[in-house]
Amino acid sequence: MENPIDRLTLLFEHFPGIGPRQARRFVQYLLSQNASVRSELAESVKALGSHTALCKHCYRYFLKTSAKSERCSICSNPSRDAGLLFVIEKDADIQNVERGGFKGLYFVLGGTIPLAQEHPEKYVRLRELLKRVESEGKAHTLREIILGLSATTEGDHTRMLIQERLLALSQEHSFQISALGRGLSTGSELEYADPETISQALGNRH
Amino acid sequence: MENPIDRLTLLFEHFPGIGPRQARRFVQYLLSQNASVRSELAESVKALGSHTALCKHCYRYFLKTSAKSERCSICSNPSRDAGLLFVIEKDADIQNVERGGFKGLYFVLGGTIPLAQEHPEKYVRLRELLKRVESEGKAHTLREIILGLSATTEGDHTRMLIQERLLALSQEHSFQISALGRGLSTGSELEYADPETISQALGNRH
Amino acid sequence: MENPIDRLTLLFEHFPGIGPRQARRFVQYLLSQNASVRSELAESVKALGSHTALCKHCYRYFLKTSAKSERCSICSNPSRDAGLLFVIEKDADIQNVERGGFKGLYFVLGGTIPLAQEHPEKYVRLRELLKRVESEGKAHTLREIILGLSATTEGDHTRMLIQERLLALSQEHSFQISALGRGLSTGSELEYADPETISQALGNRH
Amino acid sequence: MENPIDRLTLLFEHFPGIGPRQARRFVQYLLSQNASVRSELAESVKALGSHTALCKHCYRYFLKTSAKSERCSICSNPSRDAGLLFVIEKDADIQNVERGGFKGLYFVLGGTIPLAQEHPEKYVRLRELLKRVESEGKAHTLREIILGLSATTEGDHTRMLIQERLLALSQEHSFQISALGRGLSTGSELEYADPETISQALGNRH
C-alpha cells in the first residue's frame, strides 16, 4: 500500500500555482474534514470525466446534459451570433469575454505557439480551426474572426501566424479577420504605462 | 444530475487559501488531465479516510500500517525522548519542529483558545492533554512540557491558560513547564524589529 | 534654534510616497554623507527655483537656458508637429509619451477634475487650455487635440468635461478631438483582464 | 551651468531605497512647491552639518545644543544606567531599542563586518569600541556589553569577532558579554517559522 498522504500531496503539487507547502495544507484540510466531504470531493472529481465532454465545435469542456450531447451550451444556443467567431487561448478566458458582453461564438485554441517552432499544429488546434472556418466559410455564415490572444510576444506571434493561415480563406469567403484593440486598460495611468502601450493607445485613438 | 464542474469548484473554494478564480482553474486543470489522473486523485482522497487515523496519543493524523495501529510513527518510536512533550497547535507545525532537531514527543492541541471564552475545552483538546499528562506524571516518565504556541495574543492567552491548568500536576509529579524563547528570529534586523520583540530579546539575552 | 533633524524629517514626509520611517532614513543618510554632498543637495534644491520656469506655453517645468526663455525645449522646437496637441495630467507623463514616439506638442492640465465639482477651473488649467486652443484655432495651426487622461473614473469625467468645453471651438476651427485607445495593455492576458477592458478591446478591434 | 533638474534627480537616486522614477517624482514635487518650501528644505539640509555632530562617546549623530557639546542627549543623561552598553549597527536601531524599554547606553558600530575580510577596523568602529570599553573597564563602571547585531550571517560573524576581541578585557575588568535572545518574534507562528529559529527558540525556552 502506497502512502495516500504523500500521494495526494504530490497530486496537489501539480495543481496550477500550488507548491509543496500549500499541497500539504490541502491534505491536512481534507484529513480534518469528515468522511462525507472527502467522498463528495472524490465523487465530483470522478464525475468530471463521465458528465463532461470536450465540445466538438469550440473545444471547451462542458457539462453533458445527455449522453449524446456533442456541443456546449453556447455552441448549441441559436440566439448567439454565429457570424462572429472569437478565437481564445483557453476555457478560462470565456468567462471574462462573456462579462464583456460578447454575443458570438468561440473557438478554444488550447494555448499559444512558441516562437521559432516549425509545427504550430503541435501546440494549438490550428487544423481544427482551419477546418471549422472553411466549413463555415462555405456555408456563408461567417462575417468576422476575432483573434483574442494575449498581448504578449508569444500571443502576437500566434496571432500573426493564424492571420497568415486564414488569409486565403478570408478572401475566398469574404469574412474579416480582426484583433482586439490595444491601449490603456481600465484603471491605468499614463505615468505608469509602458511606452509600447502608449504608442498603441495613440495609434488607436478615436 | 447536479453540475460536477460547479460542485467541484465550490468544494475547492473551501480549500485553505483558495478563492473562486483559483478554484475554477483547478477544475479546468482536472478537465484537461486524462481520466487516470482524475481517478488517482479520487482514489487518494478516498484512501485518506481508510488508510489514515487520528493518533490516539498525540492527536495528529497518521498513516495506518495495519488495521490495528493506534499510534503514529513518532509516538510508537521507542528511541524518541518520552520525557519531553511538545504541545503544538496543529499537525502542520510538526514538520518545522522536526527540522529544528526536536527529539521528544508531541501533543496536537487542535488550535488556540479565543480570548474571553468560558469553555476552552470547546476550542482545543484540553481535557485530552490533562488526561495524558496525568497518566505520564503518575508513570514518572515526564520531565518537561514545552508549550509551542504562536507568538500572538491568542497564542499567549492559550499558553497562560494551559500553564494554569497544568500547575497542580507539574508540582505533584515534578515536571517543568516551559515556553519557547522569544526574540529576534533568523534574518531579522534591529531597525525593523518591533519594540516588543526587542524587549523580549533583551530579556532573553545570554 | 529649531531641530534641523526633526524639521528635515517632516519635510521629507511630504515627499510623494514617503512615510515617517523612510523620511528618518533619508535624514540619517544625509547625516552620514560629508558636508559637500549636503551642500550640493541644498544648492540644487535652491537652483530649481532660479534656473527653472513654468513653460508659458505647455505649463510644464523646464530648465531656463537664459533669463528670458519662456518656452520649454519641446514648445520651442520648430521640428515638432504643432498640429497635434497632447493634453496630459502632469509633467511626469511626458517621458512615457515621448518614448511612445509622439512628435507633437503638449499641454499639462495639472491634474484631473473631481466628480460632482462645480468649478473645474479650480482643479485644472481649463481656462489656459481654452485660451491656447482658441489662439491656435484662429491661426489654423491645430489639426487634433488628443486627450491623454487616466483610464479611471475621474480621468473619464475630466475627458468628457473637456470635450464638451472644446466642442464649439473644434467646430469653428475644424480640428479633431480624440481620446487614447482603450484595450489590452502590453503583457496582459484575457483571463486576467477586467470585463470593461475586454469590452473596450472588442469595441476597438481592428 | 549644469542642469539642476538632472543634478537633483541624480542626488535623490542616491537616497536609500530610491530609484530613478521616484527621484524624478521628488524633483517634480519640489518644482510644484513654492519657493519657500524649497528654501526651507535647502536651509534644513545645510543646517544638518552645522547644528548636528557625531557624539564622541557613542558615535551617533545628535543635535548640538551649544557649539561645545560633544555628547548626545543619551550619553550625557546621568540617569541612564552606565553599566549597560548596547552595541548596535546604526543610528536607526536606537529608536526601536528605546521603545523596547532599554535604559543603558549605546555604541554605534557603523555596520557589520563582511565575511572573510582581514581588517575589520575598515568596516566598523572596532578600535573606538575597544578604547571605550577599556577606559570604562578601568573605571569599573561597566557590568555588561549587549551585542545587538542583526540575526543574519554577517551579523553573527560580527558578533563572534567582537566577542573574541572583547574577551581579554571582559576577564580583566569582569564584565559580561551577552547577545540578544533568538526565538519566535512577536506575531510569528510555528508553521511558518524557519527551523533555525525554532531550534533557537527551543534552546532558549524558559
PDB file of N, CA, C and O in Angstrom, chain A residues 83-133:
ATOM      1  N   GLY A  83     -22.167  34.644 -36.789  1.00  0.00           N
ATOM      2  CA  GLY A  83     -21.308  35.351 -37.736  1.00  0.00           C
ATOM      3  C   GLY A  83     -20.000  35.825 -37.117  1.00  0.00           C
ATOM      4  O   GLY A  83     -19.057  36.179 -37.816  1.00  0.00           O
ATOM      5  N   LEU A  84     -19.934  35.834 -35.800  1.00  0.00           N
ATOM      6  CA  LEU A  84     -18.732  36.296 -35.087  1.00  0.00           C
ATOM      7  C   LEU A  84     -18.050  35.117 -34.407  1.00  0.00           C
ATOM      8  O   LEU A  84     -18.666  34.442 -33.572  1.00  0.00           O
ATOM      9  N   LEU A  85     -16.787  34.885 -34.725  1.00  0.00           N
ATOM     10  CA  LEU A  85     -16.058  33.784 -34.093  1.00  0.00           C
ATOM     11  C   LEU A  85     -14.875  34.363 -33.306  1.00  0.00           C
ATOM     12  O   LEU A  85     -13.975  34.981 -33.870  1.00  0.00           O
ATOM     13  N   PHE A  86     -14.898  34.138 -32.009  1.00  0.00           N
ATOM     14  CA  PHE A  86     -13.868  34.676 -31.118  1.00  0.00           C
ATOM     15  C   PHE A  86     -12.879  33.550 -30.803  1.00  0.00           C
ATOM     16  O   PHE A  86     -13.224  32.588 -30.122  1.00  0.00           O
ATOM     17  N   VAL A  87     -11.659  33.696 -31.288  1.00  0.00           N
ATOM     18  CA  VAL A  87     -10.636  32.673 -31.043  1.00  0.00           C
ATOM     19  C   VAL A  87      -9.889  33.025 -29.757  1.00  0.00           C
ATOM     20  O   VAL A  87      -9.275  34.095 -29.658  1.00  0.00           O
ATOM     21  N   ILE A  88      -9.967  32.143 -28.758  1.00  0.00           N
ATOM     22  CA  ILE A  88      -9.308  32.400 -27.474  1.00  0.00           C
ATOM     23  C   ILE A  88      -8.287  31.311 -27.174  1.00  0.00           C
ATOM     24  O   ILE A  88      -8.267  30.266 -27.820  1.00  0.00           O
ATOM     25  N   GLU A  89      -7.448  31.594 -26.190  1.00  0.00           N
ATOM     26  CA  GLU A  89      -6.398  30.626 -25.858  1.00  0.00           C
ATOM     27  C   GLU A  89      -6.913  29.462 -25.025  1.00  0.00           C
ATOM     28  O   GLU A  89      -6.526  28.324 -25.223  1.00  0.00           O
ATOM     29  N   LYS A  90      -7.779  29.789 -24.026  1.00  0.00           N
ATOM     30  CA  LYS A  90      -8.167  28.726 -23.093  1.00  0.00           C
ATOM     31  C   LYS A  90      -9.572  28.942 -22.524  1.00  0.00           C
ATOM     32  O   LYS A  90     -10.085  30.067 -22.522  1.00  0.00           O
ATOM     33  N   ASP A  91     -10.169  27.863 -22.048  1.00  0.00           N
ATOM     34  CA  ASP A  91     -11.513  27.892 -21.467  1.00  0.00           C
ATOM     35  C   ASP A  91     -11.728  29.060 -20.507  1.00  0.00           C
ATOM     36  O   ASP A  91     -12.771  29.724 -20.526  1.00  0.00           O
ATOM     37  N   ALA A  92     -10.707  29.288 -19.664  1.00  0.00           N
ATOM     38  CA  ALA A  92     -10.867  30.276 -18.603  1.00  0.00           C
ATOM     39  C   ALA A  92     -11.082  31.690 -19.146  1.00  0.00           C
ATOM     40  O   ALA A  92     -11.591  32.560 -18.436  1.00  0.00           O
ATOM     41  N   ASP A  93     -10.702  31.942 -20.412  1.00  0.00           N
ATOM     42  CA  ASP A  93     -10.879  33.277 -20.992  1.00  0.00           C
ATOM     43  C   ASP A  93     -12.354  33.593 -21.236  1.00  0.00           C
ATOM     44  O   ASP A  93     -12.752  34.767 -21.254  1.00  0.00           O
ATOM     45  N   ILE A  94     -13.165  32.538 -21.456  1.00  0.00           N
ATOM     46  CA  ILE A  94     -14.560  32.739 -21.864  1.00  0.00           C
ATOM     47  C   ILE A  94     -15.347  33.565 -20.846  1.00  0.00           C
ATOM     48  O   ILE A  94     -16.062  34.500 -21.211  1.00  0.00           O
ATOM     49  N   GLN A  95     -15.173  33.240 -19.579  1.00  0.00           N
ATOM     50  CA  GLN A  95     -15.926  33.935 -18.532  1.00  0.00           C
ATOM     51  C   GLN A  95     -15.792  35.462 -18.619  1.00  0.00           C
ATOM     52  O   GLN A  95     -16.781  36.183 -18.565  1.00  0.00           O
ATOM     53  N   ASN A  96     -14.540  35.946 -18.765  1.00  0.00           N
ATOM     54  CA  ASN A  96     -14.324  37.391 -18.861  1.00  0.00           C
ATOM     55  C   ASN A  96     -14.902  37.983 -20.140  1.00  0.00           C
ATOM     56  O   ASN A  96     -15.434  39.091 -20.139  1.00  0.00           O
ATOM     57  N   VAL A  97     -14.784  37.255 -21.235  1.00  0.00           N
ATOM     58  CA  VAL A  97     -15.293  37.767 -22.507  1.00  0.00           C
ATOM     59  C   VAL A  97     -16.825  37.844 -22.453  1.00  0.00           C
ATOM     60  O   VAL A  97     -17.423  38.820 -22.918  1.00  0.00           O
ATOM     61  N   GLU A  98     -17.452  36.850 -21.849  1.00  0.00           N
ATOM     62  CA  GLU A  98     -18.908  36.876 -21.682  1.00  0.00           C
ATOM     63  C   GLU A  98     -19.334  38.097 -20.872  1.00  0.00           C
ATOM     64  O   GLU A  98     -20.284  38.789 -21.208  1.00  0.00           O
ATOM     65  N   ARG A  99     -18.589  38.343 -19.790  1.00  0.00           N
ATOM     66  CA  ARG A  99     -18.893  39.517 -18.944  1.00  0.00           C
ATOM     67  C   ARG A  99     -18.690  40.816 -19.712  1.00  0.00           C
ATOM     68  O   ARG A  99     -19.315  41.825 -19.426  1.00  0.00           O
ATOM     69  N   GLY A 100     -17.783  40.793 -20.677  1.00  0.00           N
ATOM     70  CA  GLY A 100     -17.529  41.967 -21.505  1.00  0.00           C
ATOM     71  C   GLY A 100     -18.645  42.187 -22.529  1.00  0.00           C
ATOM     72  O   GLY A 100     -18.628  43.179 -23.258  1.00  0.00           O
ATOM     73  N   GLY A 101     -19.601  41.262 -22.588  1.00  0.00           N
ATOM     74  CA  GLY A 101     -20.797  41.463 -23.414  1.00  0.00           C
ATOM     75  C   GLY A 101     -20.771  40.823 -24.796  1.00  0.00           C
ATOM     76  O   GLY A 101     -21.639  41.117 -25.626  1.00  0.00           O
ATOM     77  N   PHE A 102     -19.832  39.932 -25.053  1.00  0.00           N
ATOM     78  CA  PHE A 102     -19.738  39.301 -26.368  1.00  0.00           C
ATOM     79  C   PHE A 102     -20.912  38.351 -26.605  1.00  0.00           C
ATOM     80  O   PHE A 102     -21.303  37.605 -25.718  1.00  0.00           O
ATOM     81  N   LYS A 103     -21.495  38.363 -27.835  1.00  0.00           N
ATOM     82  CA  LYS A 103     -22.689  37.571 -28.123  1.00  0.00           C
ATOM     83  C   LYS A 103     -22.481  36.536 -29.236  1.00  0.00           C
ATOM     84  O   LYS A 103     -23.439  35.894 -29.685  1.00  0.00           O
ATOM     85  N   GLY A 104     -21.249  36.413 -29.734  1.00  0.00           N
ATOM     86  CA  GLY A 104     -20.988  35.465 -30.821  1.00  0.00           C
ATOM     87  C   GLY A 104     -20.583  34.087 -30.317  1.00  0.00           C
ATOM     88  O   GLY A 104     -20.948  33.692 -29.209  1.00  0.00           O
ATOM     89  N   LEU A 105     -19.796  33.370 -31.122  1.00  0.00           N
ATOM     90  CA  LEU A 105     -19.334  32.028 -30.759  1.00  0.00           C
ATOM     91  C   LEU A 105     -17.827  32.040 -30.476  1.00  0.00           C
ATOM     92  O   LEU A 105     -17.150  33.026 -30.742  1.00  0.00           O
ATOM     93  N   TYR A 106     -17.343  30.908 -29.943  1.00  0.00           N
ATOM     94  CA  TYR A 106     -15.936  30.801 -29.556  1.00  0.00           C
ATOM     95  C   TYR A 106     -15.228  29.650 -30.254  1.00  0.00           C
ATOM     96  O   TYR A 106     -15.856  28.706 -30.735  1.00  0.00           O
ATOM     97  N   PHE A 107     -13.893  29.744 -30.239  1.00  0.00           N
ATOM     98  CA  PHE A 107     -13.065  28.595 -30.579  1.00  0.00           C
ATOM     99  C   PHE A 107     -11.870  28.617 -29.624  1.00  0.00           C
ATOM    100  O   PHE A 107     -11.135  29.609 -29.572  1.00  0.00           O
ATOM    101  N   VAL A 108     -11.680  27.510 -28.877  1.00  0.00           N
ATOM    102  CA  VAL A 108     -10.579  27.453 -27.915  1.00  0.00           C
ATOM    103  C   VAL A 108      -9.348  26.859 -28.593  1.00  0.00           C
ATOM    104  O   VAL A 108      -9.324  25.681 -28.951  1.00  0.00           O
ATOM    105  N   LEU A 109      -8.317  27.700 -28.731  1.00  0.00           N
ATOM    106  CA  LEU A 109      -7.122  27.305 -29.440  1.00  0.00           C
ATOM    107  C   LEU A 109      -6.293  26.295 -28.648  1.00  0.00           C
ATOM    108  O   LEU A 109      -5.606  25.445 -29.212  1.00  0.00           O
ATOM    109  N   GLY A 110      -6.343  26.408 -27.346  1.00  0.00           N
ATOM    110  CA  GLY A 110      -5.611  25.458 -26.499  1.00  0.00           C
ATOM    111  C   GLY A 110      -4.214  25.924 -26.140  1.00  0.00           C
ATOM    112  O   GLY A 110      -3.404  25.145 -25.647  1.00  0.00           O
ATOM    113  N   GLY A 111      -3.908  27.223 -26.332  1.00  0.00           N
ATOM    114  CA  GLY A 111      -2.592  27.736 -25.960  1.00  0.00           C
ATOM    115  C   GLY A 111      -2.089  28.743 -26.965  1.00  0.00           C
ATOM    116  O   GLY A 111      -2.857  29.292 -27.758  1.00  0.00           O
ATOM    117  N   THR A 112      -0.782  29.015 -26.911  1.00  0.00           N
ATOM    118  CA  THR A 112      -0.145  29.880 -27.902  1.00  0.00           C
ATOM    119  C   THR A 112       0.980  29.091 -28.560  1.00  0.00           C
ATOM    120  O   THR A 112       1.384  28.044 -28.058  1.00  0.00           O
ATOM    121  N   ILE A 113       1.483  29.614 -29.654  1.00  0.00           N
ATOM    122  CA  ILE A 113       2.549  28.931 -30.402  1.00  0.00           C
ATOM    123  C   ILE A 113       3.887  29.534 -30.008  1.00  0.00           C
ATOM    124  O   ILE A 113       4.085  30.742 -30.152  1.00  0.00           O
ATOM    125  N   PRO A 114       4.806  28.725 -29.483  1.00  0.00           N
ATOM    126  CA  PRO A 114       6.118  29.261 -29.107  1.00  0.00           C
ATOM    127  C   PRO A 114       6.825  29.833 -30.331  1.00  0.00           C
ATOM    128  O   PRO A 114       6.589  29.401 -31.468  1.00  0.00           O
ATOM    129  N   LEU A 115       7.693  30.810 -30.101  1.00  0.00           N
ATOM    130  CA  LEU A 115       8.466  31.413 -31.191  1.00  0.00           C
ATOM    131  C   LEU A 115       9.378  30.360 -31.816  1.00  0.00           C
ATOM    132  O   LEU A 115       9.827  29.436 -31.148  1.00  0.00           O
ATOM    133  N   ALA A 116       9.667  30.521 -33.099  1.00  0.00           N
ATOM    134  CA  ALA A 116      10.647  29.678 -33.786  1.00  0.00           C
ATOM    135  C   ALA A 116      10.370  28.188 -33.653  1.00  0.00           C
ATOM    136  O   ALA A 116      11.278  27.385 -33.410  1.00  0.00           O
ATOM    137  N   GLN A 117       9.089  27.806 -33.789  1.00  0.00           N
ATOM    138  CA  GLN A 117       8.742  26.389 -33.800  1.00  0.00           C
ATOM    139  C   GLN A 117       8.178  26.053 -35.172  1.00  0.00           C
ATOM    140  O   GLN A 117       7.354  26.785 -35.700  1.00  0.00           O
ATOM    141  N   GLU A 118       8.566  24.930 -35.711  1.00  0.00           N
ATOM    142  CA  GLU A 118       8.162  24.611 -37.074  1.00  0.00           C
ATOM    143  C   GLU A 118       6.740  24.096 -37.206  1.00  0.00           C
ATOM    144  O   GLU A 118       6.094  24.297 -38.225  1.00  0.00           O
ATOM    145  N   HIS A 119       6.259  23.371 -36.247  1.00  0.00           N
ATOM    146  CA  HIS A 119       4.951  22.740 -36.403  1.00  0.00           C
ATOM    147  C   HIS A 119       3.908  23.297 -35.425  1.00  0.00           C
ATOM    148  O   HIS A 119       3.646  22.696 -34.392  1.00  0.00           O
ATOM    149  N   PRO A 120       3.315  24.438 -35.771  1.00  0.00           N
ATOM    150  CA  PRO A 120       2.346  25.066 -34.858  1.00  0.00           C
ATOM    151  C   PRO A 120       1.198  24.123 -34.486  1.00  0.00           C
ATOM    152  O   PRO A 120       0.628  24.259 -33.405  1.00  0.00           O
ATOM    153  N   GLU A 121       0.881  23.152 -35.352  1.00  0.00           N
ATOM    154  CA  GLU A 121      -0.216  22.222 -35.072  1.00  0.00           C
ATOM    155  C   GLU A 121       0.044  21.430 -33.793  1.00  0.00           C
ATOM    156  O   GLU A 121      -0.893  20.924 -33.176  1.00  0.00           O
ATOM    157  N   LYS A 122       1.310  21.302 -33.460  1.00  0.00           N
ATOM    158  CA  LYS A 122       1.649  20.559 -32.242  1.00  0.00           C
ATOM    159  C   LYS A 122       1.208  21.291 -30.987  1.00  0.00           C
ATOM    160  O   LYS A 122       1.022  20.691 -29.931  1.00  0.00           O
ATOM    161  N   TYR A 123       1.125  22.611 -31.081  1.00  0.00           N
ATOM    162  CA  TYR A 123       0.905  23.411 -29.876  1.00  0.00           C
ATOM    163  C   TYR A 123      -0.533  23.881 -29.722  1.00  0.00           C
ATOM    164  O   TYR A 123      -1.015  24.058 -28.624  1.00  0.00           O
ATOM    165  N   VAL A 124      -1.190  24.145 -30.839  1.00  0.00           N
ATOM    166  CA  VAL A 124      -2.564  24.659 -30.763  1.00  0.00           C
ATOM    167  C   VAL A 124      -3.438  23.935 -31.793  1.00  0.00           C
ATOM    168  O   VAL A 124      -2.937  23.256 -32.681  1.00  0.00           O
ATOM    169  N   ARG A 125      -4.750  24.107 -31.652  1.00  0.00           N
ATOM    170  CA  ARG A 125      -5.705  23.426 -32.551  1.00  0.00           C
ATOM    171  C   ARG A 125      -5.849  24.210 -33.867  1.00  0.00           C
ATOM    172  O   ARG A 125      -6.941  24.723 -34.174  1.00  0.00           O
ATOM    173  N   LEU A 126      -4.759  24.291 -34.603  1.00  0.00           N
ATOM    174  CA  LEU A 126      -4.753  25.067 -35.836  1.00  0.00           C
ATOM    175  C   LEU A 126      -5.547  24.349 -36.938  1.00  0.00           C
ATOM    176  O   LEU A 126      -6.379  24.957 -37.626  1.00  0.00           O
ATOM    177  N   ARG A 127      -5.301  23.050 -37.084  1.00  0.00           N
ATOM    178  CA  ARG A 127      -6.022  22.263 -38.093  1.00  0.00           C
ATOM    179  C   ARG A 127      -7.520  22.313 -37.848  1.00  0.00           C
ATOM    180  O   ARG A 127      -8.316  22.520 -38.770  1.00  0.00           O
ATOM    181  N   GLU A 128      -7.919  22.132 -36.589  1.00  0.00           N
ATOM    182  CA  GLU A 128      -9.334  22.135 -36.243  1.00  0.00           C
ATOM    183  C   GLU A 128      -9.957  23.501 -36.533  1.00  0.00           C
ATOM    184  O   GLU A 128     -11.095  23.590 -36.991  1.00  0.00           O
ATOM    185  N   LEU A 129      -9.178  24.576 -36.272  1.00  0.00           N
ATOM    186  CA  LEU A 129      -9.686  25.922 -36.548  1.00  0.00           C
ATOM    187  C   LEU A 129      -9.902  26.113 -38.048  1.00  0.00           C
ATOM    188  O   LEU A 129     -10.963  26.591 -38.483  1.00  0.00           O
ATOM    189  N   LEU A 130      -8.898  25.719 -38.856  1.00  0.00           N
ATOM    190  CA  LEU A 130      -8.993  25.897 -40.312  1.00  0.00           C
ATOM    191  C   LEU A 130     -10.194  25.115 -40.863  1.00  0.00           C
ATOM    192  O   LEU A 130     -10.939  25.618 -41.708  1.00  0.00           O
ATOM    193  N   LYS A 131     -10.374  23.895 -40.338  1.00  0.00           N
ATOM    194  CA  LYS A 131     -11.489  23.057 -40.796  1.00  0.00           C
ATOM    195  C   LYS A 131     -12.841  23.718 -40.485  1.00  0.00           C
ATOM    196  O   LYS A 131     -13.723  23.796 -41.344  1.00  0.00           O
ATOM    197  N   ARG A 132     -12.966  24.222 -39.257  1.00  0.00           N
ATOM    198  CA  ARG A 132     -14.219  24.858 -38.880  1.00  0.00           C
ATOM    199  C   ARG A 132     -14.469  26.103 -39.716  1.00  0.00           C
ATOM    200  O   ARG A 132     -15.581  26.342 -40.189  1.00  0.00           O
ATOM    201  N   VAL A 133     -13.423  26.934 -39.874  1.00  0.00           N
ATOM    202  CA  VAL A 133     -13.575  28.180 -40.614  1.00  0.00           C
ATOM    203  C   VAL A 133     -13.922  27.878 -42.072  1.00  0.00           C
ATOM    204  O   VAL A 133     -14.781  28.531 -42.676  1.00  0.00           O
TER     205      VAL A 133
END
